[in-house]
Coordinates of C-alpha atoms in Angstrom, one line a residue:
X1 CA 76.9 96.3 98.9
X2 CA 76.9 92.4 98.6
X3 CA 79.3 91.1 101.2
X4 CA 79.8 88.0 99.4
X5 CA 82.1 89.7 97.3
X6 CA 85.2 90.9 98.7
X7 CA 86.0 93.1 96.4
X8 CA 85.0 96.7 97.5
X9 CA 83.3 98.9 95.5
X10 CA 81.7 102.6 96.1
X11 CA 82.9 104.5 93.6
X12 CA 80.7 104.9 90.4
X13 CA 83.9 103.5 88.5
X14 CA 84.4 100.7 90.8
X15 CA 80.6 99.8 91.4
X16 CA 80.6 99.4 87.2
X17 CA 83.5 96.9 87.2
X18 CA 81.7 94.8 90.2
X19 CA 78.8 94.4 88.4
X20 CA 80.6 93.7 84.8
X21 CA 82.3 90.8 87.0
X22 CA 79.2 89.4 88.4
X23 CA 78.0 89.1 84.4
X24 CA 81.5 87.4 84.5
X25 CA 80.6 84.9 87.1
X26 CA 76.9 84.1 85.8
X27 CA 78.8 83.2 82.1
X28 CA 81.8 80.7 81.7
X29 CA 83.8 82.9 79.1
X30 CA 87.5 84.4 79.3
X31 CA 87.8 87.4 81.1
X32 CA 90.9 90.2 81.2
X33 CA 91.2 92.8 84.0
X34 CA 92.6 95.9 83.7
X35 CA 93.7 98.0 86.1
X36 CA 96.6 99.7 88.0
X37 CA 98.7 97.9 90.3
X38 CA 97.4 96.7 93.9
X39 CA 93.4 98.3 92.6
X40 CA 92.4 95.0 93.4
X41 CA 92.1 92.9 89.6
X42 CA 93.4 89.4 92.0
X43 CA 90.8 89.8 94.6
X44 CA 88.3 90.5 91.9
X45 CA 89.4 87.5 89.5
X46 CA 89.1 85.3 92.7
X47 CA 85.5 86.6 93.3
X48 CA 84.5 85.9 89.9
X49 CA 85.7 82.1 90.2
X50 CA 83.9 82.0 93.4
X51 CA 80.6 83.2 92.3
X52 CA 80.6 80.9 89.3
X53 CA 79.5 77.4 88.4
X54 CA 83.2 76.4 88.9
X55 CA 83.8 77.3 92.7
X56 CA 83.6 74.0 94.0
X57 CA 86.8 73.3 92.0
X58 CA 90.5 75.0 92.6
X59 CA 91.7 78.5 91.0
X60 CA 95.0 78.4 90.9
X61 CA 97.3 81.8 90.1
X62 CA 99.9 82.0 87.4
X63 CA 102.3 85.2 87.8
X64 CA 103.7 85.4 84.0
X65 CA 105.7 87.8 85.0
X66 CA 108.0 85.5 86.6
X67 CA 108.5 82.9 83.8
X68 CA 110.9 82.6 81.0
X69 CA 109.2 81.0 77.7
X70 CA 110.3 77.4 78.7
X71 CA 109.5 77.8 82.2
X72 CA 106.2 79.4 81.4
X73 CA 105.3 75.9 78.7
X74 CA 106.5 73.7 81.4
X75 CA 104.8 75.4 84.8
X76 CA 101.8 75.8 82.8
X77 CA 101.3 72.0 80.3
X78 CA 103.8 70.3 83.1
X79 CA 106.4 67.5 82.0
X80 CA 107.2 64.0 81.5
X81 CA 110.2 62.6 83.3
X82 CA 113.2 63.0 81.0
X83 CA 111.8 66.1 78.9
X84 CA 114.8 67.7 80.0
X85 CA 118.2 67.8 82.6
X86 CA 117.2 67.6 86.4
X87 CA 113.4 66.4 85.2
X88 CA 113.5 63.5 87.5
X89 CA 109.7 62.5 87.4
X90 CA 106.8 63.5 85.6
X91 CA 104.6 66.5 86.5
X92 CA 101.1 68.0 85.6
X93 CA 101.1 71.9 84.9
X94 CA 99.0 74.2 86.1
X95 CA 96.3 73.9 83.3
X96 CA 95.7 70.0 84.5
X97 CA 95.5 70.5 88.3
X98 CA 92.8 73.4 87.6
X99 CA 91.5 71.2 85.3
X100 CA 87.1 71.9 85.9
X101 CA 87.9 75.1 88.1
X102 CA 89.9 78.6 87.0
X103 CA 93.5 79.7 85.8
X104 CA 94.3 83.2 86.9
X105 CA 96.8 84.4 84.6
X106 CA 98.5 88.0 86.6
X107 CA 100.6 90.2 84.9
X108 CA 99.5 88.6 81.5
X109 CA 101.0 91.9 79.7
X110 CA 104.7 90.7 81.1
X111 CA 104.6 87.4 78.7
X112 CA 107.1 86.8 76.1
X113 CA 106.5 86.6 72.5
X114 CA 106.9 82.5 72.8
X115 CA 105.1 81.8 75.5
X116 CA 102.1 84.2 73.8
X117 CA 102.3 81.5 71.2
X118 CA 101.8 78.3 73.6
X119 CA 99.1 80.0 75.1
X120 CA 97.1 80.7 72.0
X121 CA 97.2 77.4 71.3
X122 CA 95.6 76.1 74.1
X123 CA 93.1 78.7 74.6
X124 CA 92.0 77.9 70.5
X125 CA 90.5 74.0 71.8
X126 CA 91.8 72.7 75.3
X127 CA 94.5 71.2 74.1
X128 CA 98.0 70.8 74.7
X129 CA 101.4 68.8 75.1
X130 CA 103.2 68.4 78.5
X131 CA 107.0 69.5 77.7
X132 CA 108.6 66.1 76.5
X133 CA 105.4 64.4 76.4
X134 CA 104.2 62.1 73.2
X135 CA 100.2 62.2 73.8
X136 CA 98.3 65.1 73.4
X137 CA 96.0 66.2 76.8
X138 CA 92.8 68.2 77.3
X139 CA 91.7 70.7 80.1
X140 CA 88.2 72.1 80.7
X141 CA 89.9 75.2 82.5
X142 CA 88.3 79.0 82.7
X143 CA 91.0 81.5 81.8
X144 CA 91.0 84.7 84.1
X145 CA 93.7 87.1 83.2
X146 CA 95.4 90.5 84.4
X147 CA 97.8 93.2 83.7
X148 CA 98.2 96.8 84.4
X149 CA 99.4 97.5 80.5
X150 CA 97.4 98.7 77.7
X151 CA 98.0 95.5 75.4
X152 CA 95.3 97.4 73.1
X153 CA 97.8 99.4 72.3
X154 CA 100.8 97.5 71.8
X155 CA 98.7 94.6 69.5
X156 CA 101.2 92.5 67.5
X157 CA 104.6 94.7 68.8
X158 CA 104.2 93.4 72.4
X159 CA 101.1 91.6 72.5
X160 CA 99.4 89.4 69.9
X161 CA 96.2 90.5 69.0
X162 CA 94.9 87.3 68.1
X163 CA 95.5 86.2 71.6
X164 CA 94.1 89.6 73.4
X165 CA 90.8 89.0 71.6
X166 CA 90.8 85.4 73.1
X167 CA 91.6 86.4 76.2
X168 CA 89.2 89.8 76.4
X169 CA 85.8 87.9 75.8
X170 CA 85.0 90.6 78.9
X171 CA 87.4 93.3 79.6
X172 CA 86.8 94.4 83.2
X173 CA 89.0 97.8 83.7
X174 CA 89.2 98.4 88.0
X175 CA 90.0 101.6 88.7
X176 CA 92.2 102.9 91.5
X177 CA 90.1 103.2 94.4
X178 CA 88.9 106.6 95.4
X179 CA 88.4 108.3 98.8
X180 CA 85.1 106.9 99.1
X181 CA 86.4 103.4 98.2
X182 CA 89.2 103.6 100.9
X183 CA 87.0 104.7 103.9
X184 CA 85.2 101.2 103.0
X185 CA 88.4 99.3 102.4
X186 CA 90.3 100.2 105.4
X187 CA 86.8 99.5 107.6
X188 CA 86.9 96.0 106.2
X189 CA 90.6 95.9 106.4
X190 CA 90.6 96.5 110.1
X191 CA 88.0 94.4 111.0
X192 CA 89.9 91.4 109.2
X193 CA 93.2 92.3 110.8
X194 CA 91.8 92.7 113.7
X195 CA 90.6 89.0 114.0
X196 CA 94.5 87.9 112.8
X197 CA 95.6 89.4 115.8
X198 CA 92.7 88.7 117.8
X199 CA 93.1 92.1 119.0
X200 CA 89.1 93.2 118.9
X201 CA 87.9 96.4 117.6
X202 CA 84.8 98.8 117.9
X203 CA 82.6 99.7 115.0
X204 CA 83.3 103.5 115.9
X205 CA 86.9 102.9 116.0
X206 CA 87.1 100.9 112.5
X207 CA 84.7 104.1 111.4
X208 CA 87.2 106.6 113.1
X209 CA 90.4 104.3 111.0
X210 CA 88.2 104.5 108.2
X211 CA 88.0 107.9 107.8
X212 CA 91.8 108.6 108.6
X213 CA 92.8 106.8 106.3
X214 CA 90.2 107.7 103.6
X215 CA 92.7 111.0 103.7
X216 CA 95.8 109.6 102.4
X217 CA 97.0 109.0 98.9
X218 CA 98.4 105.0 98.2
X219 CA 100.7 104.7 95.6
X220 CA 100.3 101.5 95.7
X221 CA 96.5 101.6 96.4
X222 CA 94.7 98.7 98.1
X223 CA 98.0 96.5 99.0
X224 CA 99.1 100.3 100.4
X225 CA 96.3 101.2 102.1
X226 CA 96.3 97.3 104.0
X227 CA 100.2 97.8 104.7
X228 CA 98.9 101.5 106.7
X229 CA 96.6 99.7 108.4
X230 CA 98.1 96.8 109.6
X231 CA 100.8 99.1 111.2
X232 CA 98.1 100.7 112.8
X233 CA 97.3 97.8 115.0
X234 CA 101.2 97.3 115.3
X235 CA 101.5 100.9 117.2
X236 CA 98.0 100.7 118.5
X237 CA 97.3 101.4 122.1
X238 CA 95.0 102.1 124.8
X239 CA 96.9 105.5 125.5
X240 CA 96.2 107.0 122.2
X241 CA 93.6 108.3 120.3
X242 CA 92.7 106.6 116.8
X243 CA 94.2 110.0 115.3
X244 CA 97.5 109.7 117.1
X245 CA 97.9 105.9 116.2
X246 CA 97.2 106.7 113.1
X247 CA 99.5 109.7 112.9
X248 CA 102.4 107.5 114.8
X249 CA 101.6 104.5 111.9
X250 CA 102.3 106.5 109.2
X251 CA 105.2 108.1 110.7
X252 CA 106.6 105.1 111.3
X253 CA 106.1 104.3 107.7
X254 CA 108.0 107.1 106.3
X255 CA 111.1 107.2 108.8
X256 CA 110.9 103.3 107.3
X257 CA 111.4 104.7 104.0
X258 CA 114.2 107.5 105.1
X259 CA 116.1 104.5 106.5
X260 CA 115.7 102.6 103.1
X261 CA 117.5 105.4 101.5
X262 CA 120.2 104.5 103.3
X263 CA 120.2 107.3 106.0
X264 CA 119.0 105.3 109.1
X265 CA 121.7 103.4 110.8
X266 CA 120.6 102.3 114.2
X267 CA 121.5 105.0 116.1
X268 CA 119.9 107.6 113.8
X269 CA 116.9 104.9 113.9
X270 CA 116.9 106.0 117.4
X271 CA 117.4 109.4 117.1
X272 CA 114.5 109.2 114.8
X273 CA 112.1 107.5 117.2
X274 CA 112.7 110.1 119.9
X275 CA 111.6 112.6 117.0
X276 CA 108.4 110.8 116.5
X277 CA 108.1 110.8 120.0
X278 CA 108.1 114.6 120.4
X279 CA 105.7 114.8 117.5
X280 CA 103.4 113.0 119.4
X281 CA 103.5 115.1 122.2
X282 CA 103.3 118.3 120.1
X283 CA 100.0 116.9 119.1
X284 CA 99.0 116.0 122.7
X285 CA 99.4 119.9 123.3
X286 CA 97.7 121.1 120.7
X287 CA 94.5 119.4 122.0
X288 CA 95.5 120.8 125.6
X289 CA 95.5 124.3 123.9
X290 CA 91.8 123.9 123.1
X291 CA 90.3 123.3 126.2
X292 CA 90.0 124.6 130.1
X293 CA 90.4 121.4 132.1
X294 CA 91.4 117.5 132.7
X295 CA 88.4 116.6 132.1
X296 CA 87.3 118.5 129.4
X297 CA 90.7 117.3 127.9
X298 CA 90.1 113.5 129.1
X299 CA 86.1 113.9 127.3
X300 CA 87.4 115.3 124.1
X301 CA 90.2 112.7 123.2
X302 CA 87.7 110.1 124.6
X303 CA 90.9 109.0 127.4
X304 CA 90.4 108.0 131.0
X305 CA 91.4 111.0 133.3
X306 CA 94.7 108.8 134.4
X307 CA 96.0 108.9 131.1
X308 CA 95.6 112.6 130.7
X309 CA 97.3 113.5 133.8
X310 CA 100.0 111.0 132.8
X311 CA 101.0 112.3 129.7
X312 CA 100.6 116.3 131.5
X313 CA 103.0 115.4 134.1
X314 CA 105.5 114.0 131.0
X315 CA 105.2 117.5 129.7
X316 CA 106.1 119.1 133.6
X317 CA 102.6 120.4 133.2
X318 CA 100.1 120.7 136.5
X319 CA 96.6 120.4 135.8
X320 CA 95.6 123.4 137.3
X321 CA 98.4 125.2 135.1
X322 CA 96.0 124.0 132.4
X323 CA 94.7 127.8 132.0
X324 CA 97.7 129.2 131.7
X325 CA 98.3 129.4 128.1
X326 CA 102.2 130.7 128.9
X327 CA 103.2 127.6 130.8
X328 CA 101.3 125.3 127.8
X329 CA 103.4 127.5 125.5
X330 CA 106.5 127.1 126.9
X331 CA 106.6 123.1 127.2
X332 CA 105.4 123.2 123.0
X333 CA 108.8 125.8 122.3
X334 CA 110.8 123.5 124.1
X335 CA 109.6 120.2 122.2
X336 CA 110.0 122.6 118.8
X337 CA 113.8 123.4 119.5
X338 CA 114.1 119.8 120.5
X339 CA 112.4 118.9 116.7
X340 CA 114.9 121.6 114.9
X341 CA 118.0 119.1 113.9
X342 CA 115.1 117.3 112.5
X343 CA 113.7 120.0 110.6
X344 CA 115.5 119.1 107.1
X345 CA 114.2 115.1 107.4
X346 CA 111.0 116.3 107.6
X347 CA 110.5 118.7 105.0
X348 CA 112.1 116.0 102.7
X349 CA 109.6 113.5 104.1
X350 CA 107.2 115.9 103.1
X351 CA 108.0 116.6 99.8
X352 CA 108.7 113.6 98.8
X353 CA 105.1 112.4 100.4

């Protein structure tokens, strides 16, 4: 895999749309990129600009989505002062300031009928007319855009075909990554976030996250998948396992999401935290079912002896008691009724996971 690129890409599907963009980058044409949302179409627009004659020069992102028709002529071509009430000075759009270097265009699929228009007209020569102006500019500008539509299919209802063939010079469709993608992506994920918080992490333990997380599905794919893993290293800690951090990260997602639903006031936020609590150390005994001894219990979860006899002596649990499979059972059906008011949360979590 070339590391230059920050885009990640394993999967056959995703391995074909890195190399269609390094095509991109070599040539100086328009490109469009297709492709659910958070797949990574940004990341991979940016990579293109990057690799290309223009990366010395600025790409600068446009979200479409978020402009009305005037907005979207005036953001993009800029204004003179007086072009219209509260236009105080003159300003150059986006086309001039990335004038030389890239416009990334997201959510190209979200533009109104008008502003399709204005577009069209620029991409045709270079050209165009600051809102209010009375001299015609150029722009030597590359157009990058994205969208998770099919404007194939909508030509000339939603989206003008005239300017979908300007735009798709080179169509680039990113698909959603797969389980091999995300055991890459979250690797590279942690390592990054791991230098934000300068909190350092092992190669095994990235591999370990890697593979966790490799397990899930992300609705919202990659910005999903980097939302997990940064609360991994938010709930991270020496006493844990990479499993249980994991396990407690992704909890803490979903009680996140119950209490967006409006049923988490602060003391059920509470009430819920003790839950996750007891899960944890439901999980704790479950790996002191499966072996004989502290230390064989300390080697397995790769934990300093301390810590094992630390979280036994939470539970009321001797370590020479470790053998004794009624005394191990006993502390679990006493954290199971403790879990049963909690029972219908988490089958909802579940199906609704």
């Amino acid at each position: 895999m070339d590391t230059s690129w920050r885009f990640i890409a394993r999967s056959e599907a995703r391995c074909r749309a890195l190399e269609l963009a390094k095509k991109a980058a070599a040539a100086d044409c328009s490109v469009l990129i297709v492709g659910p949302t958070g797949a990574g179409k940004d990341i991979l627009a940016r990579d293109i600009h990057q690799h290309s004659r223009r990366a010395k020069q600025r790409v600068l992102t446009v979200n479409c989505a978020a402009l009305t028709p005037t907005l979207f002529e005036s953001e993009l071509f800029g204004h003179v002062r007086g072009a219209y009430t509260g236009a105080t000075a003159s300003r150059p759009g986006f086309v001039e300031l990335a004038a030389g270097g890239s416009l990334f265009l997201d959510e190209i699929g979200e533009l109104p009928a008008e502003a399709q228009a204005k577009l069209l007209r620029f991409l045709a020569d270079g050209s165009f007319w600051p809102v209010g102006g009375s001299q015609e500019k150029s722009a030597d500008v590359r157009i990058l855009a994205a969208t998770n539509r099919d404007l194939a299919a909508g030509l000339d209802r939603t989206f003008r075909a005239d300017l979908f063939f300007r735009l798709s010079v080179l169509t680039i469709v990113v698909p959603p990554p797969t389980r091999e993608d995300l055991r890459s992506l979250a690797r590279v994920l942690a390592l990054e976030i791991a230098e934000r918080y300068r909190a350092p992490i092992a190669a095994r333990e990235a591999s370990d996250l890697g593979e966790l997380a490799s397990n899930t599905v992300y609705r919202g794919n990659v910005r999903e998948l980097r939302n997990a893993v940064e609360r991994y290293f938010l709930v991270r800690s020496p006493d844990r396992t990479v499993e249980e951090s994991w396990k407690a990260a992704c909890a803490l997602d979903l009680l996140a999401q119950q209490g967006l639903r409006g049923q988490g006031s602060e003391a059920r936020f509470q009430d819920d935290a003790q839950a996750l609590e007891s899960l944890d150390d439901l999980l704790f005994l479950r790996c002191v079912r499966e072996t004989r001894s502290a230390r064989e219990l300390s080697r397995r979860m790769n934990r300093s002896l301390p810590y094992v006899y630390s979280r036994l002596a939470k539970l009321g649990i001797k370590p020479k008691d470790l053998q004794r499979s009624d005394i191990i059972e006993s502390a679990s059906a006493k954290i199971r009724a403790s879990l049963a008011p909690h029972r219908s949360m988490f089958l909802q979590i579940l199906n609704e996971s």
